[in-house]
PDB file of N, CA and C in Angstrom:
ATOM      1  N   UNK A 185     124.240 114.563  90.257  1.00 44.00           N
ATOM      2  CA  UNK A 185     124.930 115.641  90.950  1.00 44.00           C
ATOM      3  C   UNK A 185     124.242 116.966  90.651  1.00 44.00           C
ATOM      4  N   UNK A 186     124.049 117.680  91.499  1.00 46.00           N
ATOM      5  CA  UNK A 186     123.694 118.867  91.657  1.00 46.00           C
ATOM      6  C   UNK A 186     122.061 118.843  91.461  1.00 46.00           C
ATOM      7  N   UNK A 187     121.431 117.616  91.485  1.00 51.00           N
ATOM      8  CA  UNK A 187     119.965 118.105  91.953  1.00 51.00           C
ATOM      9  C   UNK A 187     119.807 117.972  93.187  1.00 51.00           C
ATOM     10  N   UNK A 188     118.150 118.305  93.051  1.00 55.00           N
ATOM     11  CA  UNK A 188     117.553 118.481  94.565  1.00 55.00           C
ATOM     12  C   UNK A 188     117.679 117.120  96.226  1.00 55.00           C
ATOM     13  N   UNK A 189     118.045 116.078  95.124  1.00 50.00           N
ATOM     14  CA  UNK A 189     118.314 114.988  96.004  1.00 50.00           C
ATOM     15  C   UNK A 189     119.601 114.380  96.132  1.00 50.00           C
ATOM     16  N   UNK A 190     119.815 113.745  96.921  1.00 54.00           N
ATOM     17  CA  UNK A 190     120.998 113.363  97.329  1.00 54.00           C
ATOM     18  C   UNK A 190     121.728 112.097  96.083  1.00 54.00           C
ATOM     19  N   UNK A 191     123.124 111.842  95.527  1.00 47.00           N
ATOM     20  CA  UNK A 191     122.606 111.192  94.942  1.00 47.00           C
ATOM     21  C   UNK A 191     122.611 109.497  95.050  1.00 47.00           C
ATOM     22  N   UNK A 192     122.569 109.193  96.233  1.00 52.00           N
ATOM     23  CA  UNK A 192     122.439 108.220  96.881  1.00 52.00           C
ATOM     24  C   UNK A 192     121.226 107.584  96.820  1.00 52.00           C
ATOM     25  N   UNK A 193     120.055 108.075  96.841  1.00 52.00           N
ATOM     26  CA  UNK A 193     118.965 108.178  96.935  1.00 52.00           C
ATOM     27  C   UNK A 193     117.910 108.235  95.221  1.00 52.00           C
ATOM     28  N   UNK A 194     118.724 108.168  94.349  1.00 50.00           N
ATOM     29  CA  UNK A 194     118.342 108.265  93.008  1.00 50.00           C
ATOM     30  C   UNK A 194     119.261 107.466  92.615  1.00 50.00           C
ATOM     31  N   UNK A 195     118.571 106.172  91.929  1.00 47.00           N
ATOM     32  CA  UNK A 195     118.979 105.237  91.666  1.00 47.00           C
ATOM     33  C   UNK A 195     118.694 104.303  90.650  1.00 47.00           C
ATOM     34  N   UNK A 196     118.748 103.515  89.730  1.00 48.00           N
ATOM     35  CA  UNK A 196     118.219 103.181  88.394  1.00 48.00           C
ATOM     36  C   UNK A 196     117.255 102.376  88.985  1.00 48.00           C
ATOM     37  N   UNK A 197     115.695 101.810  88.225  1.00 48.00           N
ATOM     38  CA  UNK A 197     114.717 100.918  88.660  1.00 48.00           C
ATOM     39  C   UNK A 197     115.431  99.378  88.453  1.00 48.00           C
ATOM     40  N   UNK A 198     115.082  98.480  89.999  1.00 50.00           N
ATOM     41  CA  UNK A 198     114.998  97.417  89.804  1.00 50.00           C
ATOM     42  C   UNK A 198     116.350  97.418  90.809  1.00 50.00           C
ATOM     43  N   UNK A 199     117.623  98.287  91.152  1.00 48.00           N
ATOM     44  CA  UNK A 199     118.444  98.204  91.826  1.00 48.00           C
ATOM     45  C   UNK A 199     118.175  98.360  93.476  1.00 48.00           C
ATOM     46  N   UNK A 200     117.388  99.276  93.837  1.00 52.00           N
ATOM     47  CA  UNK A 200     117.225  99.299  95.189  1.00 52.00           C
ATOM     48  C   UNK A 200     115.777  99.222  95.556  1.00 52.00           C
ATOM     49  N   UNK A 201     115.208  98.888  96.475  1.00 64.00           N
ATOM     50  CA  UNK A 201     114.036  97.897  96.503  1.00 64.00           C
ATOM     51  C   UNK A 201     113.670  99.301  97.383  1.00 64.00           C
ATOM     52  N   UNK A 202     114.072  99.999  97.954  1.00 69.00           N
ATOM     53  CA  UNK A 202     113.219 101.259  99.135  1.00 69.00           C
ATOM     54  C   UNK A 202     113.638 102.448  98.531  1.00 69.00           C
ATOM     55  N   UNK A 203     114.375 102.685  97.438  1.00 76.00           N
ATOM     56  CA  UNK A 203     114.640 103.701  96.794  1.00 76.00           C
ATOM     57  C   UNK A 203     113.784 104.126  95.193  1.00 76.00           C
ATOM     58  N   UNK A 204     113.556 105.303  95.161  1.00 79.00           N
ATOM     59  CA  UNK A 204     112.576 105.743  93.777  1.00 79.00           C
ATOM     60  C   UNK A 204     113.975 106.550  93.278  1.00 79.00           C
ATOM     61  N   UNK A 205     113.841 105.814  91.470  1.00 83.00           N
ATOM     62  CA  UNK A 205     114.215 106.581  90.452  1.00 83.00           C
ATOM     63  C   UNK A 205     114.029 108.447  90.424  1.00 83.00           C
ATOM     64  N   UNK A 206     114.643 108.903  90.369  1.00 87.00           N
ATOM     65  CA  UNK A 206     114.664 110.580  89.896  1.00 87.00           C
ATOM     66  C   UNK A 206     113.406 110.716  89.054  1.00 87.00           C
ATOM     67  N   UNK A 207     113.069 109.860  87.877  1.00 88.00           N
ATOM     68  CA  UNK A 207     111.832 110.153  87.151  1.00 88.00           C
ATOM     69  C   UNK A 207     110.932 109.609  88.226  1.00 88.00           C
ATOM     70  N   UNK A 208     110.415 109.105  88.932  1.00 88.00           N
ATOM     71  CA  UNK A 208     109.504 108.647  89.603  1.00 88.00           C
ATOM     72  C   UNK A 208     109.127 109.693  90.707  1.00 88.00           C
ATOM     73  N   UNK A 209     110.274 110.183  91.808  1.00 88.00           N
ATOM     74  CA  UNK A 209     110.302 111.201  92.341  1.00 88.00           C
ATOM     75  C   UNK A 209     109.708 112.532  91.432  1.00 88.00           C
ATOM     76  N   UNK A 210     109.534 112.730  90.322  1.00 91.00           N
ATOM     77  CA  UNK A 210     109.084 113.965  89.805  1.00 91.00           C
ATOM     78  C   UNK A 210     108.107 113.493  89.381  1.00 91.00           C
ATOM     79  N   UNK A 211     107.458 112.524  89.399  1.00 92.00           N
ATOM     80  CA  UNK A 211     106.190 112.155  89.037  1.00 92.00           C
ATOM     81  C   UNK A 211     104.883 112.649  90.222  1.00 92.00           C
ATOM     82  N   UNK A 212     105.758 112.302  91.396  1.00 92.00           N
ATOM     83  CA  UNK A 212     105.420 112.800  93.024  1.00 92.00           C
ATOM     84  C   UNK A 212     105.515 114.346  92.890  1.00 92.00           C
ATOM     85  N   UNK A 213     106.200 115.118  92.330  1.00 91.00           N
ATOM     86  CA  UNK A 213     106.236 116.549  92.196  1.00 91.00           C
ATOM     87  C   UNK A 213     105.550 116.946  91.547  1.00 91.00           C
ATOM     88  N   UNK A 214     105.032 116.286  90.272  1.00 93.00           N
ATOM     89  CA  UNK A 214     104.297 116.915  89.481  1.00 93.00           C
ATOM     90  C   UNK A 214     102.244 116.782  89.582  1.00 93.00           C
ATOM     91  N   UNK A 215     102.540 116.143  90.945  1.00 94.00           N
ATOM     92  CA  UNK A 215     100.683 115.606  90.532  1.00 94.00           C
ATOM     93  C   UNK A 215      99.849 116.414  91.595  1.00 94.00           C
ATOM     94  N   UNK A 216      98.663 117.112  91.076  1.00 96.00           N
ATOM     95  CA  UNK A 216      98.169 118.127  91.515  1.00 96.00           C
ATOM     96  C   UNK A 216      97.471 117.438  92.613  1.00 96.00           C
ATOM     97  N   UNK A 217      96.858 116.025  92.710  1.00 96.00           N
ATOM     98  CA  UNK A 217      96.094 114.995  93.289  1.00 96.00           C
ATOM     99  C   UNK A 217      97.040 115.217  94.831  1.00 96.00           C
ATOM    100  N   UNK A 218      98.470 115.209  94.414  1.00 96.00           N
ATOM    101  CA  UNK A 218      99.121 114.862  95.976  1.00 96.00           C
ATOM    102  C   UNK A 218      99.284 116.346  96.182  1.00 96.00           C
ATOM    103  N   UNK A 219      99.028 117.375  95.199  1.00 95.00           N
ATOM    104  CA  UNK A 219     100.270 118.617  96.269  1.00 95.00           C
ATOM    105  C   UNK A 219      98.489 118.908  97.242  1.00 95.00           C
ATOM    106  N   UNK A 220      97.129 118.728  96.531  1.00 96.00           N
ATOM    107  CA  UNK A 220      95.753 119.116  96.479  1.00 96.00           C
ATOM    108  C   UNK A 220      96.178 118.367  98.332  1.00 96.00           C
ATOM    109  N   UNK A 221      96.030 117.245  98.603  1.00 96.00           N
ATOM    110  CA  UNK A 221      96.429 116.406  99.850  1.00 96.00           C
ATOM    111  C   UNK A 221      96.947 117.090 100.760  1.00 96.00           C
ATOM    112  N   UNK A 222      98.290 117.466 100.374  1.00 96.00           N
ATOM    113  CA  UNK A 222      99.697 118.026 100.848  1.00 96.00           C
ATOM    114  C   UNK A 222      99.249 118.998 102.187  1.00 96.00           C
ATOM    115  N   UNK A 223      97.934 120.281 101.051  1.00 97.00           N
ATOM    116  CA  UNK A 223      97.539 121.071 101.741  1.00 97.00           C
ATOM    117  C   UNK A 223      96.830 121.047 103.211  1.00 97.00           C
ATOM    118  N   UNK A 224      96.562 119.874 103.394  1.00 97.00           N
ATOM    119  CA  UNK A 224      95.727 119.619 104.561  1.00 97.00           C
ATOM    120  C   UNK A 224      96.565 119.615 105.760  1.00 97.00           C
ATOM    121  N   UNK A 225      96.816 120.538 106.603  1.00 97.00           N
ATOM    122  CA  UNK A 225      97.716 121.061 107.859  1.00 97.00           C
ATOM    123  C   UNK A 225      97.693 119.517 108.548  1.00 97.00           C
ATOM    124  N   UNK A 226      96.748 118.565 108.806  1.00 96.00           N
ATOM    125  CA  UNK A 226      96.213 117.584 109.765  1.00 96.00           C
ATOM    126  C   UNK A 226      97.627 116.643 109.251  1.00 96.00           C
ATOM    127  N   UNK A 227      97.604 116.132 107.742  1.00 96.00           N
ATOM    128  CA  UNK A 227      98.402 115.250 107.298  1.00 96.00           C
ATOM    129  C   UNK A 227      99.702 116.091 107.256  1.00 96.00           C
ATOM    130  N   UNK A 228      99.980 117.158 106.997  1.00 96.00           N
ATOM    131  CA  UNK A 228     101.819 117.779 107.222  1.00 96.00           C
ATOM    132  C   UNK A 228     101.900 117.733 108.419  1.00 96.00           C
ATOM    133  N   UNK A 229     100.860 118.189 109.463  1.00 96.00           N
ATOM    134  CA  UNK A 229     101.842 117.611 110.957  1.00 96.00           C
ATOM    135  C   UNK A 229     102.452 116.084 110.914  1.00 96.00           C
ATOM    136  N   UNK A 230     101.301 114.867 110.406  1.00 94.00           N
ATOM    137  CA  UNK A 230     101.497 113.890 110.684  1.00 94.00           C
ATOM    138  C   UNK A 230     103.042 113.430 109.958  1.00 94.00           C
ATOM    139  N   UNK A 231     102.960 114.299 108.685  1.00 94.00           N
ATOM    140  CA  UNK A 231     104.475 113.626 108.180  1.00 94.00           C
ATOM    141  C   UNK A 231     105.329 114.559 108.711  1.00 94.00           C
ATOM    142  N   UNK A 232     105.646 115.501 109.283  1.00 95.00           N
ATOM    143  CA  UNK A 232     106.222 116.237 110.037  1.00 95.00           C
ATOM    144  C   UNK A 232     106.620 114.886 110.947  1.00 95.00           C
ATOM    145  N   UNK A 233     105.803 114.449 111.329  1.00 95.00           N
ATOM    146  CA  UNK A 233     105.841 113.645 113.044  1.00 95.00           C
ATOM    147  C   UNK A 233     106.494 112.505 112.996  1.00 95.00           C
ATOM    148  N   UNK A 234     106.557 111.674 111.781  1.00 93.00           N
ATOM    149  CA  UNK A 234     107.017 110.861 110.888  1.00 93.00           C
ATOM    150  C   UNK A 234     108.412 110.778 110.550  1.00 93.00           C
ATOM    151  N   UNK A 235     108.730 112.280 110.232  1.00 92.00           N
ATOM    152  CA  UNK A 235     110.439 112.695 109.222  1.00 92.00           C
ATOM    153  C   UNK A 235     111.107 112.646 111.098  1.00 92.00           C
ATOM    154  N   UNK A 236     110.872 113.196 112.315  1.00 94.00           N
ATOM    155  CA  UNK A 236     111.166 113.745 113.115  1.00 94.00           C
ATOM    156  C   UNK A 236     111.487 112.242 114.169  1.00 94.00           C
ATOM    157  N   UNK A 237     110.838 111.271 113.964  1.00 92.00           N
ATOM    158  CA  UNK A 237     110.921 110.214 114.796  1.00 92.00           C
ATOM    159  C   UNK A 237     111.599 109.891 115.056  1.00 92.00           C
ATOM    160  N   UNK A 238     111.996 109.075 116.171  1.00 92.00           N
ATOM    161  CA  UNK A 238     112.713 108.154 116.377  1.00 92.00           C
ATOM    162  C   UNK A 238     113.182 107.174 116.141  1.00 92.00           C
ATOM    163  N   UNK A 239     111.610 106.514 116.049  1.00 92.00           N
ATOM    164  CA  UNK A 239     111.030 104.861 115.659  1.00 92.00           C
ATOM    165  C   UNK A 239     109.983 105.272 114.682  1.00 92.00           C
ATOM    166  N   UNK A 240     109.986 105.278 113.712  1.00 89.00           N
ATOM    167  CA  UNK A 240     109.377 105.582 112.640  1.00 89.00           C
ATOM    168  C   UNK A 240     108.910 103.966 111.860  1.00 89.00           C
ATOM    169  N   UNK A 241     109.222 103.299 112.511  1.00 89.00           N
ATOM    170  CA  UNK A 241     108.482 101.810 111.865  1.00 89.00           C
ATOM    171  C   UNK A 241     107.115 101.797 112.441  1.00 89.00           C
ATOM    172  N   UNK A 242     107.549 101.877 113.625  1.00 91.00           N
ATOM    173  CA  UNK A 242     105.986 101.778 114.779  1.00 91.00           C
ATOM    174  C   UNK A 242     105.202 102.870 114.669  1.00 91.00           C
ATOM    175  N   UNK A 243     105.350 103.994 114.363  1.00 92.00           N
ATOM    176  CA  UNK A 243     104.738 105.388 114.155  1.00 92.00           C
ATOM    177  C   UNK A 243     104.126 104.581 112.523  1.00 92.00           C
ATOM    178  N   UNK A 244     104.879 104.540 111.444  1.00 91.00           N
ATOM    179  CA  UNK A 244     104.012 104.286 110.769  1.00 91.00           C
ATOM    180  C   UNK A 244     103.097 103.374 110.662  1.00 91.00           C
ATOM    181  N   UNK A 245     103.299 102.139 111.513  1.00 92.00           N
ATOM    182  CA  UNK A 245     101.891 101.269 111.401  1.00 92.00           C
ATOM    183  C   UNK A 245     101.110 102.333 112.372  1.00 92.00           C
ATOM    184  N   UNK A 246     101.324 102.837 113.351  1.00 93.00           N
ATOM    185  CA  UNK A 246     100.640 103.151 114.000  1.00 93.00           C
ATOM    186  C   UNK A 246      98.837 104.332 113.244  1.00 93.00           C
ATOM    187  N   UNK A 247     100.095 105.179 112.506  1.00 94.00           N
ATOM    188  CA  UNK A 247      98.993 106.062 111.317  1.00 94.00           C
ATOM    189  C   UNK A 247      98.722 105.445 110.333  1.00 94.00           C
ATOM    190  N   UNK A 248      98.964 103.901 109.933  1.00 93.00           N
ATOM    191  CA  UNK A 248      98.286 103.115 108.541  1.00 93.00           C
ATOM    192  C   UNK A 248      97.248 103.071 109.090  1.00 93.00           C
ATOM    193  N   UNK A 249      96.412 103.448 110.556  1.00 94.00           N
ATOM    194  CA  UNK A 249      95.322 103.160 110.566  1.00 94.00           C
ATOM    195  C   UNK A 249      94.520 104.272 110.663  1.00 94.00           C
ATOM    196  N   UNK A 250      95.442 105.652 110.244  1.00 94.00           N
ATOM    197  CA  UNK A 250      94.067 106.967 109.857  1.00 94.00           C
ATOM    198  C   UNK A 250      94.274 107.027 108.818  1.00 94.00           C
ATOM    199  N   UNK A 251      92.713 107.409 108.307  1.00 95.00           N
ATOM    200  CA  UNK A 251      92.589 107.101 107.018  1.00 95.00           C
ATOM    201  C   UNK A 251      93.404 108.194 105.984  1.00 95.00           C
ATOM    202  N   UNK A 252      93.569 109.843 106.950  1.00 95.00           N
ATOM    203  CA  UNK A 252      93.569 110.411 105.948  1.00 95.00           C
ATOM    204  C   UNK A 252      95.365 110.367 105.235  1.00 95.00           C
ATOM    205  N   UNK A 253      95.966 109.463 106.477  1.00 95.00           N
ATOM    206  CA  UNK A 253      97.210 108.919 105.870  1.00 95.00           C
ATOM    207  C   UNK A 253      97.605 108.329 104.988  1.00 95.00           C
ATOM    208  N   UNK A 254      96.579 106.732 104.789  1.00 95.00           N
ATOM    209  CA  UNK A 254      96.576 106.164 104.040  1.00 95.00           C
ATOM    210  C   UNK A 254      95.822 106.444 102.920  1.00 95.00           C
ATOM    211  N   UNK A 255      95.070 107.828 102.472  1.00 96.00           N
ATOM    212  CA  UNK A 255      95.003 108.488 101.271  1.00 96.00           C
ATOM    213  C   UNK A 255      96.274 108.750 100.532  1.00 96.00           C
ATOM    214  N   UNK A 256      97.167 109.505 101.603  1.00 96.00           N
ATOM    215  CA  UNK A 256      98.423 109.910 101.180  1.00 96.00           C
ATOM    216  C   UNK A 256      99.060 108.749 100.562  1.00 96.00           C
ATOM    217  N   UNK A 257      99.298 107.724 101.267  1.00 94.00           N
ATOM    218  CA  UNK A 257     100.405 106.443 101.039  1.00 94.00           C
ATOM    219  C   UNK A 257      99.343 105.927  99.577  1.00 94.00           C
ATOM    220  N   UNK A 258      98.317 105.532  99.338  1.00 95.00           N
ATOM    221  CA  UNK A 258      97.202 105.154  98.147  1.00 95.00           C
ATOM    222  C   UNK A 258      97.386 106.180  97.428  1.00 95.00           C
ATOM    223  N   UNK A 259      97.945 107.253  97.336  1.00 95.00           N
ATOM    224  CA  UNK A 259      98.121 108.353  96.350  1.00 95.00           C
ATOM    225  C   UNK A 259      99.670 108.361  95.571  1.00 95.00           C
ATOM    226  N   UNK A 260     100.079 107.990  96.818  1.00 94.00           N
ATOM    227  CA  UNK A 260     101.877 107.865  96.385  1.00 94.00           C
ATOM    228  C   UNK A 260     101.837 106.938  95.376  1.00 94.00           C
ATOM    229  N   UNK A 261     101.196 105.817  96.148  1.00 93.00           N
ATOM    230  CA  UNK A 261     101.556 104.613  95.427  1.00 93.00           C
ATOM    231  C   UNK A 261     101.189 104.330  94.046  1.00 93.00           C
ATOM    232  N   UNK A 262     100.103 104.997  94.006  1.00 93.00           N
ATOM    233  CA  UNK A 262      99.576 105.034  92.375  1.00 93.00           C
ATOM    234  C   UNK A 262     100.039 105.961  91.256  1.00 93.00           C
ATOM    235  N   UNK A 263     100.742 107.171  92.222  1.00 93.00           N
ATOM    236  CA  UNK A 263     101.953 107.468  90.747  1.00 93.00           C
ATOM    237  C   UNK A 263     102.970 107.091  90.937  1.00 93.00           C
ATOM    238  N   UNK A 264     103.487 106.390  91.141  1.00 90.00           N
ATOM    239  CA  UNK A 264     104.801 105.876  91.225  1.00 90.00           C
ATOM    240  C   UNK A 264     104.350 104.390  90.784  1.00 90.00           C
ATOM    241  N   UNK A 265     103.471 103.631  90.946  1.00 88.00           N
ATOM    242  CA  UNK A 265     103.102 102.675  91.013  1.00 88.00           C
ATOM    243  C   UNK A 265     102.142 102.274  90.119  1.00 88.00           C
ATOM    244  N   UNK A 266     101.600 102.864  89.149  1.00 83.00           N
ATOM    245  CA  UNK A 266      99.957 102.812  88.502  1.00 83.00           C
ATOM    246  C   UNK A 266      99.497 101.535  88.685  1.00 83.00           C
ATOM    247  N   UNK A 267      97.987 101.491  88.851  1.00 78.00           N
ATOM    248  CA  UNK A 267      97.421  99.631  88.336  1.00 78.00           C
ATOM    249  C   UNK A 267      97.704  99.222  87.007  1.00 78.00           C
ATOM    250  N   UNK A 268      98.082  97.957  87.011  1.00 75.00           N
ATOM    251  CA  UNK A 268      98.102  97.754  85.483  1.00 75.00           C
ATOM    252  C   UNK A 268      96.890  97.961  85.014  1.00 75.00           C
ATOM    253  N   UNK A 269      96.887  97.977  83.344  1.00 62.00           N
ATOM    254  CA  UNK A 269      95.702  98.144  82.854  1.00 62.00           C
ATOM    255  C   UNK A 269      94.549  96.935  82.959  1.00 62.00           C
ATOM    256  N   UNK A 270      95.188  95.747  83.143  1.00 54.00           N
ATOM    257  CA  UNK A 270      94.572  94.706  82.892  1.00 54.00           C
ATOM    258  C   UNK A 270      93.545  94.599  84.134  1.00 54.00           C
ATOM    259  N   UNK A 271      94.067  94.818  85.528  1.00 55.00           N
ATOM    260  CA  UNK A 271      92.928  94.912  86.584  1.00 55.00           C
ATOM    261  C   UNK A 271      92.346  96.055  86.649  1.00 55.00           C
ATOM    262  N   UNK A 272      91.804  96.796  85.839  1.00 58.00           N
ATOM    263  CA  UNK A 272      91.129  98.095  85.981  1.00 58.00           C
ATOM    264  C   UNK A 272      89.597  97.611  85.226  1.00 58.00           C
ATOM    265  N   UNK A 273      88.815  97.665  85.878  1.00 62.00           N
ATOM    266  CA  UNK A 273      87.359  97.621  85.541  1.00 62.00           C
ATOM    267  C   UNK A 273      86.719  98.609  84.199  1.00 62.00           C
ATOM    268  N   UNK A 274      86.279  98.145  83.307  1.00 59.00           N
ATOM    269  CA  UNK A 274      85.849  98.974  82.135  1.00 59.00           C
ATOM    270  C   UNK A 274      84.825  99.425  82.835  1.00 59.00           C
ATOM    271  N   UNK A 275      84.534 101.414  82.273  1.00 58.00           N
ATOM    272  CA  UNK A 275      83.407 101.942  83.169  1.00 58.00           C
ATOM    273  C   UNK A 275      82.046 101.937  82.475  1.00 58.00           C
TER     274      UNK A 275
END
């Protein structure tokens, strides 16, 4: 209650399968990698175009196939998501 999100939408891990934890969501707030992204006018129209839809299932396969989208979605996913350590290639 009384943060920035609804609290419907903040939810403990492992309970809702399309919903992110409050710590996870600020993990998304805090990473310079996505706000650095964010800035690019090309990709805020596109999620602009996205939040605004109608049919937003078909819109999003439709942009899984520009790339500079699926930077965004490969960016999300890896803070919220990290690789484990075990598949990460020693450099």
């Amino acid at each position: 209650a009384g943060g920035p999100w609804p609290v419907e939408d903040v939810v403990p891990d492992g309970e809702e399968q399309d919903r992110l934890p409050l710590r996870k969501l600020r993990l998304l707030g805090n990473s310079e990698e996505l706000r650095g992204l964010l800035l690019n006018p090309h990709l805020r129209q596109l999620l602009l175009t996205v939040d605004q839809a109608e049919d937003k299932s078909s819109l999003m396969k439709k942009y899984m196939q520009e790339p500079l989208f699926v930077e965004f979605a490969d960016c999300c996913l890896r803070i919220v998501e990290p690789p484990e350590k075990e598949n990460i290639l020693p450099e």
